[in-house]
Amino acid sequence: MQTRFDALIIGSGQAGPFLAVRLAGAGLKVALVEREHLGGTCVNDGCMPTKTLVASARVAHLARRASDYGVNVGPSVSVDMRAVKARKDLVVRNAVDGLARWLDGTPGLRVILGHARFVAPHAIEVNGETLEAPRIFINVGARPMLPDWPGIADMPVLTNTSMMDLDVLPEHLVVIGASYIGLEFAQMFRRFGSQVSVLEYADRVIAREDPEVSHEVQAILEREGVRFLLGVREAEVSRATGDAPIRIALKSAGVAQEVHGSHLLAAVGRRPNSDWLDLDRAGIATDARGFITVDDQLRTNLPGIWALGDVNGLGAFTHTSYNDHEIVAANLLDGEARRTTDRIPAYALFIDPPLGRIGMTEAQVRASGRPALVGLMPMSRVGRAKERGETQGFMKVLVDAQTERILGAALLCIEGDEIVHSLLDVMAADASYQVIRRCVHIHPTVSELIPTLLGNLTPL
């Protein structure tokens, strides 16, 4: 059986559904194919469920600190992991159900549940049916990887996906990887009440960030009781007995050590799901890591085929995936010429306090050789942070000394993931930093210190 459409979309992550509705709204006959679950990683086992868990963990943390604010909550605070999971599941279910209703109610759009594989450049097979279209959009995302440590294949290893099914509190959670996903889970489960150890290959956590960011993030988590082993080498995993059935022998900074845990979480990166699509039968090119190669308008090497979201390797974020759909839709339907190279790097680490990051790091600014200015303010100087008893972290901004354009910022502070957008918007407007420095902000807020930060820049 063969069915012809005007457009086929493979995958229902943050780009697929919105593009499907936009194309159908333009009068095209569209099919959206989803292999596993509507909403992709973000809705099912990424942003939405993890931030729901982070919220529960923060409540537990604040409850333990209640006496700091003159509030008495009793002798102890306990966490019901089944109730925590049930709350998370409800948030996810409501989101998926809402997405399904929206898609099903869109005229001209057919949703197909099944595994799509290419059979020709402009044809895929799903559930025994061949679907053809002159335009195909690939939005299949990525999945977690495991480290290649000896013995790990014989052990039960959790990932960010399988962690969503956990309804018990680990006695001792061992996290492999001190990057963004690993650190969020480390703090989260420490706040739930687990003992947590983090093992990292690099010599510092989130090594892509500037050293002072890495060191302060580590210090924040260590103050809550998270243990770090850095510079990990020669790690081997084996079974043990008792309450800590996982044994990891390793060297950390050259010193032999053993770590025993009840649960093991791998957070060492993700690989694209392109290998599930039989791309070779269509002739679609990928790079050495399996990411589908695209130009700055998200076009693959074959005319009429695009790749959006994590599978193209241009940004493993929900917001970049969503922006991919905006770029494609604007170029196809609105006569625009939008490109991925126009967007400013922006992301966050959702520990508490969060890290909001935009633009260049200090290392990148120095490597560029341009004259620059830097501003740095510890949160202990911010009245709003002191009032709320949350003075950990700092705000840092980098500015081009000649053009007065903001080059980048790292806001590791209370509400840093929100505040950073005031700087991002000035960057997007290609305006001088003086615009925000002279702006009158509301008191008392954290944002009101941004003009002060920009008013005390010094040469880098």
Short mmCIF file of C-alpha atoms in Angstrom, two decimals:
data_model
loop_
_atom_site.label_atom_id
_atom_site.label_comp_id
_atom_site.label_asym_id
_atom_site.label_seq_id
_atom_site.Cartn_x
_atom_site.Cartn_y
_atom_site.Cartn_z
CA MET A 1 0.00 0.00 0.00
CA GLN A 2 1.33 3.42 -0.97
CA THR A 3 0.10 6.78 0.29
CA ARG A 4 1.29 10.14 -0.94
CA PHE A 5 1.52 13.29 1.18
CA ASP A 6 2.79 16.81 0.60
CA ALA A 7 5.05 16.50 3.65
CA LEU A 8 6.23 13.77 6.02
CA ILE A 9 7.58 14.48 9.49
CA ILE A 10 9.43 11.71 11.33
CA GLY A 11 9.44 12.25 15.08
CA SER A 12 7.26 14.30 17.42
CA GLY A 13 9.81 16.13 19.56
CA GLN A 14 9.77 19.89 19.95
CA ALA A 15 10.14 20.61 16.22
CA GLY A 16 7.90 17.97 14.65
CA PRO A 17 4.39 18.70 15.97
CA PHE A 18 4.65 22.47 15.58
CA LEU A 19 5.98 22.17 12.04
CA ALA A 20 3.27 19.63 11.19
CA VAL A 21 0.50 21.95 12.35
CA ARG A 22 2.07 24.91 10.57
CA LEU A 23 2.33 23.01 7.27
CA ALA A 24 -1.18 21.59 7.58
CA GLY A 25 -2.46 25.08 8.28
CA ALA A 26 -0.92 26.19 4.98
CA GLY A 27 -3.10 23.65 3.19
CA LEU A 28 -0.62 20.80 2.83
CA LYS A 29 -1.49 17.14 3.35
CA VAL A 30 0.84 16.13 6.20
CA ALA A 31 1.74 12.91 8.06
CA LEU A 32 3.50 12.94 11.44
CA VAL A 33 5.11 9.60 12.34
CA GLU A 34 6.09 8.79 15.92
CA ARG A 35 7.88 5.58 16.95
CA GLU A 36 7.44 5.63 20.73
CA HIS A 37 5.60 8.49 22.40
CA LEU A 38 4.25 11.88 21.40
CA GLY A 39 6.26 14.82 22.68
CA GLY A 40 9.71 13.28 22.41
CA THR A 41 12.38 13.51 25.08
CA CYS A 42 11.45 16.90 26.51
CA VAL A 43 7.91 15.99 27.45
CA ASN A 44 8.37 12.33 28.40
CA ASP A 45 11.78 11.91 30.03
CA GLY A 46 13.61 15.22 29.67
CA CYS A 47 12.83 18.81 30.58
CA MET A 48 9.25 18.51 31.82
CA PRO A 49 9.52 15.47 34.13
CA THR A 50 12.98 16.32 35.44
CA LYS A 51 12.07 19.91 36.29
CA THR A 52 8.95 18.56 38.02
CA LEU A 53 11.23 16.36 40.12
CA VAL A 54 13.60 19.29 40.72
CA ALA A 55 10.63 21.25 42.09
CA SER A 56 9.79 18.46 44.55
CA ALA A 57 13.43 18.24 45.61
CA ARG A 58 13.58 22.00 46.20
CA VAL A 59 10.52 21.83 48.47
CA ALA A 60 12.23 19.11 50.53
CA HIS A 61 15.39 21.22 50.71
CA LEU A 62 13.53 24.33 51.83
CA ALA A 63 11.54 22.34 54.37
CA ARG A 64 14.79 21.21 55.98
CA ARG A 65 15.93 24.85 56.02
CA ALA A 66 12.65 26.12 57.45
CA SER A 67 14.17 27.00 60.81
CA ASP A 68 16.56 29.39 59.01
CA TYR A 69 13.48 31.46 58.22
CA GLY A 70 11.92 31.13 61.66
CA VAL A 71 9.47 28.45 60.55
CA ASN A 72 8.98 25.18 62.48
CA VAL A 73 7.96 22.11 60.45
CA GLY A 74 8.66 19.34 62.94
CA PRO A 75 11.61 17.14 63.86
CA SER A 76 12.24 15.64 60.40
CA VAL A 77 11.35 15.87 56.72
CA SER A 78 10.62 12.74 54.71
CA VAL A 79 10.08 12.22 50.99
CA ASP A 80 7.50 9.84 49.53
CA MET A 81 9.10 8.86 46.22
CA ARG A 82 5.94 7.16 44.99
CA ALA A 83 4.03 10.40 45.47
CA VAL A 84 6.85 12.38 43.86
CA LYS A 85 6.75 10.06 40.84
CA ALA A 86 2.95 10.18 40.68
CA ARG A 87 3.05 13.98 40.55
CA LYS A 88 5.63 13.85 37.79
CA ASP A 89 3.61 11.27 35.85
CA LEU A 90 0.49 13.43 36.05
CA VAL A 91 2.30 16.48 34.68
CA VAL A 92 3.68 14.42 31.79
CA ARG A 93 0.37 12.69 31.07
CA ASN A 94 -1.50 15.98 30.90
CA ALA A 95 1.08 17.38 28.51
CA VAL A 96 1.00 14.34 26.21
CA ASP A 97 -2.80 14.20 26.24
CA GLY A 98 -3.00 17.88 25.37
CA LEU A 99 -0.55 17.41 22.51
CA ALA A 100 -2.51 14.43 21.18
CA ARG A 101 -5.78 16.38 21.21
CA TRP A 102 -4.15 19.29 19.41
CA LEU A 103 -2.67 17.12 16.67
CA ASP A 104 -5.79 14.98 16.23
CA GLY A 105 -7.89 18.10 15.86
CA THR A 106 -5.73 19.61 13.12
CA PRO A 107 -7.32 19.35 9.65
CA GLY A 108 -5.05 17.88 7.00
CA LEU A 109 -2.75 16.19 9.52
CA ARG A 110 -2.55 12.42 10.03
CA VAL A 111 -0.68 11.06 13.06
CA ILE A 112 0.83 7.60 12.58
CA LEU A 113 2.30 5.57 15.44
CA GLY A 114 5.06 3.28 14.21
CA HIS A 115 8.73 2.93 13.33
CA ALA A 116 9.66 4.79 10.12
CA ARG A 117 12.46 3.55 7.88
CA PHE A 118 13.58 4.97 4.56
CA VAL A 119 13.06 2.79 1.50
CA ALA A 120 13.99 5.50 -1.05
CA PRO A 121 15.06 9.17 -0.99
CA HIS A 122 11.48 10.39 -0.63
CA ALA A 123 9.71 7.32 0.70
CA ILE A 124 9.48 5.68 4.13
CA GLU A 125 7.82 2.51 5.34
CA VAL A 126 5.72 2.45 8.51
CA ASN A 127 3.70 -0.55 9.71
CA GLY A 128 3.90 -2.11 6.25
CA GLU A 129 2.63 1.05 4.53
CA THR A 130 4.82 3.08 2.16
CA LEU A 131 4.49 6.84 2.57
CA GLU A 132 5.86 9.20 -0.07
CA ALA A 133 6.32 12.98 -0.08
CA PRO A 134 8.46 15.58 -1.87
CA ARG A 135 9.33 17.09 1.52
CA ILE A 136 10.53 15.04 4.49
CA PHE A 137 11.55 16.43 7.87
CA ILE A 138 13.56 14.26 10.28
CA ASN A 139 13.10 15.02 13.99
CA VAL A 140 13.99 11.76 15.73
CA GLY A 141 16.15 13.06 18.58
CA ALA A 142 18.83 11.21 20.51
CA ARG A 143 19.22 8.63 23.29
CA PRO A 144 21.58 8.13 26.26
CA MET A 145 24.97 6.48 25.90
CA LEU A 146 26.79 4.26 28.39
CA PRO A 147 30.50 4.52 29.18
CA ASP A 148 32.64 1.67 27.86
CA TRP A 149 33.80 0.60 31.32
CA PRO A 150 34.62 -3.08 31.84
CA GLY A 151 31.75 -4.88 33.56
CA ILE A 152 29.14 -2.17 33.07
CA ALA A 153 27.24 -4.18 30.44
CA ASP A 154 26.46 -6.80 33.11
CA MET A 155 25.04 -4.30 35.60
CA PRO A 156 21.65 -2.57 35.89
CA VAL A 157 22.43 0.97 34.73
CA LEU A 158 19.97 3.83 34.90
CA THR A 159 19.79 6.66 32.36
CA ASN A 160 17.83 9.89 32.34
CA THR A 161 15.06 7.86 30.66
CA SER A 162 14.83 4.94 33.09
CA MET A 163 15.22 7.30 36.08
CA MET A 164 11.70 8.46 35.27
CA ASP A 165 10.38 5.04 36.34
CA LEU A 166 12.15 5.08 39.71
CA ASP A 167 9.73 5.26 42.64
CA VAL A 168 12.14 4.31 45.42
CA LEU A 169 14.85 6.35 47.10
CA PRO A 170 18.34 5.03 46.30
CA GLU A 171 20.47 4.47 49.37
CA HIS A 172 23.56 5.58 47.45
CA LEU A 173 23.24 6.89 43.90
CA VAL A 174 26.46 6.84 41.89
CA VAL A 175 26.35 9.24 38.94
CA ILE A 176 28.76 8.79 36.03
CA GLY A 177 29.26 12.19 34.46
CA ALA A 178 29.47 15.68 35.98
CA SER A 179 27.81 17.56 33.16
CA TYR A 180 24.37 19.13 32.95
CA ILE A 181 22.15 16.04 33.26
CA GLY A 182 24.33 14.34 35.84
CA LEU A 183 24.55 17.38 38.10
CA GLU A 184 20.79 17.97 38.07
CA PHE A 185 20.11 14.39 39.17
CA ALA A 186 22.92 14.52 41.72
CA GLN A 187 21.48 17.51 43.57
CA MET A 188 17.91 16.31 43.13
CA PHE A 189 18.46 12.93 44.75
CA ARG A 190 20.72 14.31 47.45
CA ARG A 191 17.82 16.58 48.40
CA PHE A 192 15.44 13.64 48.33
CA GLY A 193 17.74 11.99 50.88
CA SER A 194 20.11 9.72 48.95
CA GLN A 195 23.83 9.57 49.44
CA VAL A 196 25.28 10.73 46.10
CA SER A 197 28.71 10.29 44.50
CA VAL A 198 29.61 11.79 41.11
CA LEU A 199 32.38 10.32 38.97
CA GLU A 200 33.84 12.51 36.21
CA TYR A 201 36.54 11.87 33.59
CA ALA A 202 37.55 15.54 33.34
CA ASP A 203 39.45 17.40 36.03
CA ARG A 204 36.46 19.64 36.79
CA VAL A 205 32.68 19.54 36.48
CA ILE A 206 30.95 21.00 33.39
CA ALA A 207 34.38 21.49 31.85
CA ARG A 208 33.04 23.51 28.89
CA GLU A 209 32.33 26.39 31.30
CA ASP A 210 34.86 28.83 32.70
CA PRO A 211 36.79 27.47 35.72
CA GLU A 212 35.13 29.76 38.28
CA VAL A 213 31.72 28.54 37.15
CA SER A 214 32.79 24.91 37.44
CA HIS A 215 34.35 25.41 40.86
CA GLU A 216 31.35 27.26 42.29
CA VAL A 217 28.86 24.70 40.94
CA GLN A 218 30.89 21.94 42.56
CA ALA A 219 31.11 23.89 45.83
CA ILE A 220 27.33 24.44 45.88
CA LEU A 221 26.65 20.73 45.52
CA GLU A 222 29.39 19.74 47.96
CA ARG A 223 27.85 22.01 50.59
CA GLU A 224 24.70 19.90 50.24
CA GLY A 225 26.66 16.67 50.68
CA VAL A 226 27.35 15.50 47.13
CA ARG A 227 30.73 13.78 46.78
CA PHE A 228 32.88 14.26 43.67
CA LEU A 229 35.65 12.10 42.25
CA LEU A 230 37.35 13.86 39.32
CA GLY A 231 39.94 12.78 36.79
CA VAL A 232 38.50 9.25 36.85
CA ARG A 233 40.48 6.61 34.95
CA GLU A 234 40.65 2.80 34.75
CA ALA A 235 37.12 2.35 36.09
CA GLU A 236 35.74 -1.19 36.37
CA VAL A 237 32.26 -2.16 37.52
CA SER A 238 31.40 -5.37 39.37
CA ARG A 239 28.75 -6.79 41.66
CA ALA A 240 29.03 -6.65 45.43
CA THR A 241 26.91 -7.94 48.30
CA GLY A 242 24.70 -6.22 50.84
CA ASP A 243 22.96 -2.85 50.54
CA ALA A 244 25.52 -1.55 48.03
CA PRO A 245 25.52 -4.18 45.25
CA ILE A 246 27.46 -2.01 42.80
CA ARG A 247 31.22 -1.79 43.15
CA ILE A 248 33.37 0.52 41.05
CA ALA A 249 37.14 0.30 41.24
CA LEU A 250 38.84 3.35 39.74
CA LYS A 251 41.63 5.85 39.91
CA SER A 252 40.77 9.46 40.71
CA ALA A 253 43.57 11.93 40.08
CA GLY A 254 45.90 8.91 40.02
CA VAL A 255 44.79 7.51 43.39
CA ALA A 256 43.16 4.06 43.48
CA GLN A 257 39.73 4.07 45.12
CA GLU A 258 36.54 2.04 45.39
CA VAL A 259 32.99 3.37 45.30
CA HIS A 260 30.06 1.22 46.45
CA GLY A 261 26.50 2.19 45.58
CA SER A 262 22.94 0.92 45.43
CA HIS A 263 22.07 2.50 42.06
CA LEU A 264 24.15 3.57 39.07
CA LEU A 265 23.18 6.42 36.73
CA ALA A 266 25.03 7.00 33.45
CA ALA A 267 24.95 10.62 32.25
CA VAL A 268 27.87 10.74 29.83
CA GLY A 269 26.22 12.03 26.68
CA ARG A 270 23.70 11.12 24.00
CA ARG A 271 23.85 9.61 20.54
CA PRO A 272 21.53 10.50 17.63
CA ASN A 273 18.74 8.11 16.67
CA SER A 274 19.68 8.35 13.00
CA ASP A 275 20.80 4.70 12.97
CA TRP A 276 17.15 3.64 13.37
CA LEU A 277 16.09 5.11 10.01
CA ASP A 278 18.01 3.15 7.32
CA LEU A 279 19.36 6.44 6.01
CA ASP A 280 21.74 4.64 3.66
CA ARG A 281 18.77 3.48 1.58
CA ALA A 282 17.98 7.12 0.90
CA GLY A 283 21.55 8.38 0.65
CA ILE A 284 21.24 10.87 3.52
CA ALA A 285 24.66 11.89 4.83
CA THR A 286 25.76 11.77 8.48
CA ASP A 287 28.97 12.73 10.24
CA ALA A 288 31.32 10.38 12.08
CA ARG A 289 29.14 10.47 15.24
CA GLY A 290 25.91 9.73 13.37
CA PHE A 291 24.45 13.25 13.32
CA ILE A 292 22.67 14.11 10.09
CA THR A 293 24.67 16.83 8.35
CA VAL A 294 22.74 19.98 7.49
CA ASP A 295 23.43 23.51 6.25
CA ASP A 296 22.45 26.64 8.17
CA GLN A 297 18.88 26.32 6.87
CA LEU A 298 18.69 22.71 8.13
CA ARG A 299 18.74 21.15 4.66
CA THR A 300 20.45 17.77 4.28
CA ASN A 301 22.55 16.73 1.30
CA LEU A 302 19.36 15.62 -0.50
CA PRO A 303 16.94 18.24 -1.89
CA GLY A 304 13.60 18.20 -0.12
CA ILE A 305 14.88 16.59 3.10
CA TRP A 306 15.58 18.49 6.32
CA ALA A 307 16.84 17.41 9.77
CA LEU A 308 15.70 19.22 12.92
CA GLY A 309 16.42 18.94 16.62
CA ASP A 310 19.01 16.83 18.42
CA VAL A 311 19.60 14.55 15.42
CA ASN A 312 21.39 17.32 13.49
CA GLY A 313 23.98 18.00 16.20
CA LEU A 314 23.44 21.78 16.20
CA GLY A 315 22.12 21.99 19.75
CA ALA A 316 20.78 19.39 22.16
CA PHE A 317 18.15 21.69 23.62
CA THR A 318 14.39 21.90 23.43
CA HIS A 319 14.57 25.60 22.57
CA THR A 320 16.97 25.06 19.66
CA SER A 321 14.78 22.25 18.34
CA TYR A 322 11.73 24.51 18.50
CA ASN A 323 13.71 27.25 16.76
CA ASP A 324 14.67 24.77 14.04
CA HIS A 325 10.96 24.42 13.19
CA GLU A 326 10.57 28.21 13.15
CA ILE A 327 13.48 28.55 10.72
CA VAL A 328 12.17 25.89 8.35
CA ALA A 329 8.59 27.18 8.44
CA ALA A 330 9.65 30.78 7.87
CA ASN A 331 11.85 29.82 4.93
CA LEU A 332 9.27 27.57 3.29
CA LEU A 333 6.04 29.43 3.98
CA ASP A 334 6.91 33.07 4.67
CA GLY A 335 9.56 33.77 2.06
CA GLU A 336 12.18 34.56 4.70
CA ALA A 337 15.82 33.49 4.82
CA ARG A 338 16.34 32.57 8.46
CA ARG A 339 19.43 30.59 9.48
CA THR A 340 20.71 28.69 12.51
CA THR A 341 23.85 30.85 12.44
CA ASP A 342 21.72 33.85 13.43
CA ARG A 343 20.87 32.54 16.90
CA ILE A 344 22.85 33.29 20.03
CA PRO A 345 23.97 30.30 22.13
CA ALA A 346 21.77 30.14 25.22
CA TYR A 347 21.14 27.38 27.75
CA ALA A 348 20.84 26.68 31.46
CA LEU A 349 21.95 24.22 34.11
CA PHE A 350 18.91 23.63 36.30
CA ILE A 351 20.54 23.00 39.62
CA ASP A 352 19.57 25.31 42.48
CA PRO A 353 20.64 28.06 42.13
CA PRO A 354 20.49 27.70 38.34
CA LEU A 355 23.13 28.72 35.83
CA GLY A 356 21.93 30.86 32.93
CA ARG A 357 24.46 30.94 30.08
CA ILE A 358 24.47 33.02 26.91
CA GLY A 359 27.04 33.81 24.25
CA MET A 360 30.76 33.34 24.72
CA THR A 361 32.72 32.14 27.73
CA GLU A 362 35.68 34.11 29.02
CA ALA A 363 38.00 31.53 27.46
CA GLN A 364 36.35 32.06 24.06
CA VAL A 365 36.57 35.84 24.40
CA ARG A 366 40.27 35.65 25.25
CA ALA A 367 40.89 33.30 22.32
CA SER A 368 39.22 35.79 19.97
CA GLY A 369 41.88 38.38 20.82
CA ARG A 370 39.41 41.26 21.00
CA PRO A 371 39.63 43.93 23.72
CA ALA A 372 36.97 43.17 26.27
CA LEU A 373 35.50 44.23 29.58
CA VAL A 374 34.27 41.99 32.37
CA GLY A 375 31.92 42.50 35.28
CA LEU A 376 31.65 40.12 38.24
CA MET A 377 29.34 40.38 41.24
CA PRO A 378 28.95 37.85 44.08
CA MET A 379 25.37 37.25 45.12
CA SER A 380 26.30 38.13 48.69
CA ARG A 381 26.08 41.76 47.50
CA VAL A 382 22.53 41.41 46.15
CA GLY A 383 19.84 42.53 48.58
CA ARG A 384 17.10 40.33 47.11
CA ALA A 385 19.32 37.25 47.46
CA LYS A 386 20.10 38.12 51.09
CA GLU A 387 16.42 38.65 51.87
CA ARG A 388 15.62 35.20 50.54
CA GLY A 389 18.62 33.56 52.21
CA GLU A 390 20.02 32.39 48.87
CA THR A 391 23.35 34.13 48.33
CA GLN A 392 25.29 31.36 46.62
CA GLY A 393 26.89 32.04 43.24
CA PHE A 394 27.65 35.15 41.21
CA MET A 395 26.79 37.12 38.07
CA LYS A 396 29.35 37.60 35.31
CA VAL A 397 29.12 39.47 32.02
CA LEU A 398 31.58 40.05 29.15
CA VAL A 399 31.43 43.08 26.83
CA ASP A 400 33.33 44.12 23.70
CA ALA A 401 35.32 47.19 24.73
CA GLN A 402 35.09 48.82 21.30
CA THR A 403 31.55 48.05 20.09
CA GLU A 404 29.95 47.97 23.58
CA ARG A 405 28.12 44.78 22.56
CA ILE A 406 27.52 42.10 25.16
CA LEU A 407 29.58 39.03 24.26
CA GLY A 408 28.37 36.58 26.87
CA ALA A 409 27.23 36.06 30.43
CA ALA A 410 27.11 33.44 33.16
CA LEU A 411 24.52 34.03 35.87
CA LEU A 412 24.91 31.37 38.55
CA CYS A 413 22.40 32.69 41.00
CA ILE A 414 18.86 32.63 42.25
CA GLU A 415 16.60 32.92 39.18
CA GLY A 416 19.66 33.13 36.93
CA ASP A 417 17.86 31.09 34.26
CA GLU A 418 15.24 33.86 34.01
CA ILE A 419 17.34 36.98 34.62
CA VAL A 420 19.82 36.10 31.88
CA HIS A 421 17.18 36.82 29.23
CA SER A 422 17.42 40.55 29.89
CA LEU A 423 21.00 40.38 28.64
CA LEU A 424 20.12 37.95 25.84
CA ASP A 425 17.48 40.33 24.49
CA VAL A 426 19.98 43.19 24.35
CA MET A 427 22.35 40.92 22.44
CA ALA A 428 19.58 39.94 20.02
CA ALA A 429 18.76 43.61 19.46
CA ASP A 430 22.45 44.27 18.68
CA ALA A 431 22.33 47.15 21.16
CA SER A 432 24.99 48.64 23.39
CA TYR A 433 25.18 47.38 26.96
CA GLN A 434 24.54 51.00 27.93
CA VAL A 435 20.86 50.46 27.07
CA ILE A 436 20.35 48.12 30.00
CA ARG A 437 22.88 49.90 32.22
CA ARG A 438 20.76 53.06 32.07
CA CYS A 439 17.45 51.26 32.47
CA VAL A 440 15.56 51.70 35.75
CA HIS A 441 14.73 48.27 37.20
CA ILE A 442 12.22 47.40 39.90
CA HIS A 443 13.40 47.23 43.51
CA PRO A 444 13.84 44.85 45.27
CA THR A 445 14.77 42.29 42.60
CA VAL A 446 17.83 40.43 41.47
CA SER A 447 17.58 42.00 37.99
CA GLU A 448 18.03 45.51 39.42
CA LEU A 449 21.70 44.67 40.01
CA ILE A 450 22.35 44.04 36.30
CA PRO A 451 22.81 47.79 35.59
CA THR A 452 25.15 47.99 38.58
CA LEU A 453 27.09 45.00 37.27
CA LEU A 454 27.43 46.69 33.87
CA GLY A 455 28.41 49.97 35.50
CA ASN A 456 31.48 48.39 37.10
CA LEU A 457 33.17 46.76 34.11
CA THR A 458 36.93 46.40 34.11
CA PRO A 459 39.38 45.42 31.34
CA LEU A 460 39.65 41.66 30.85
#
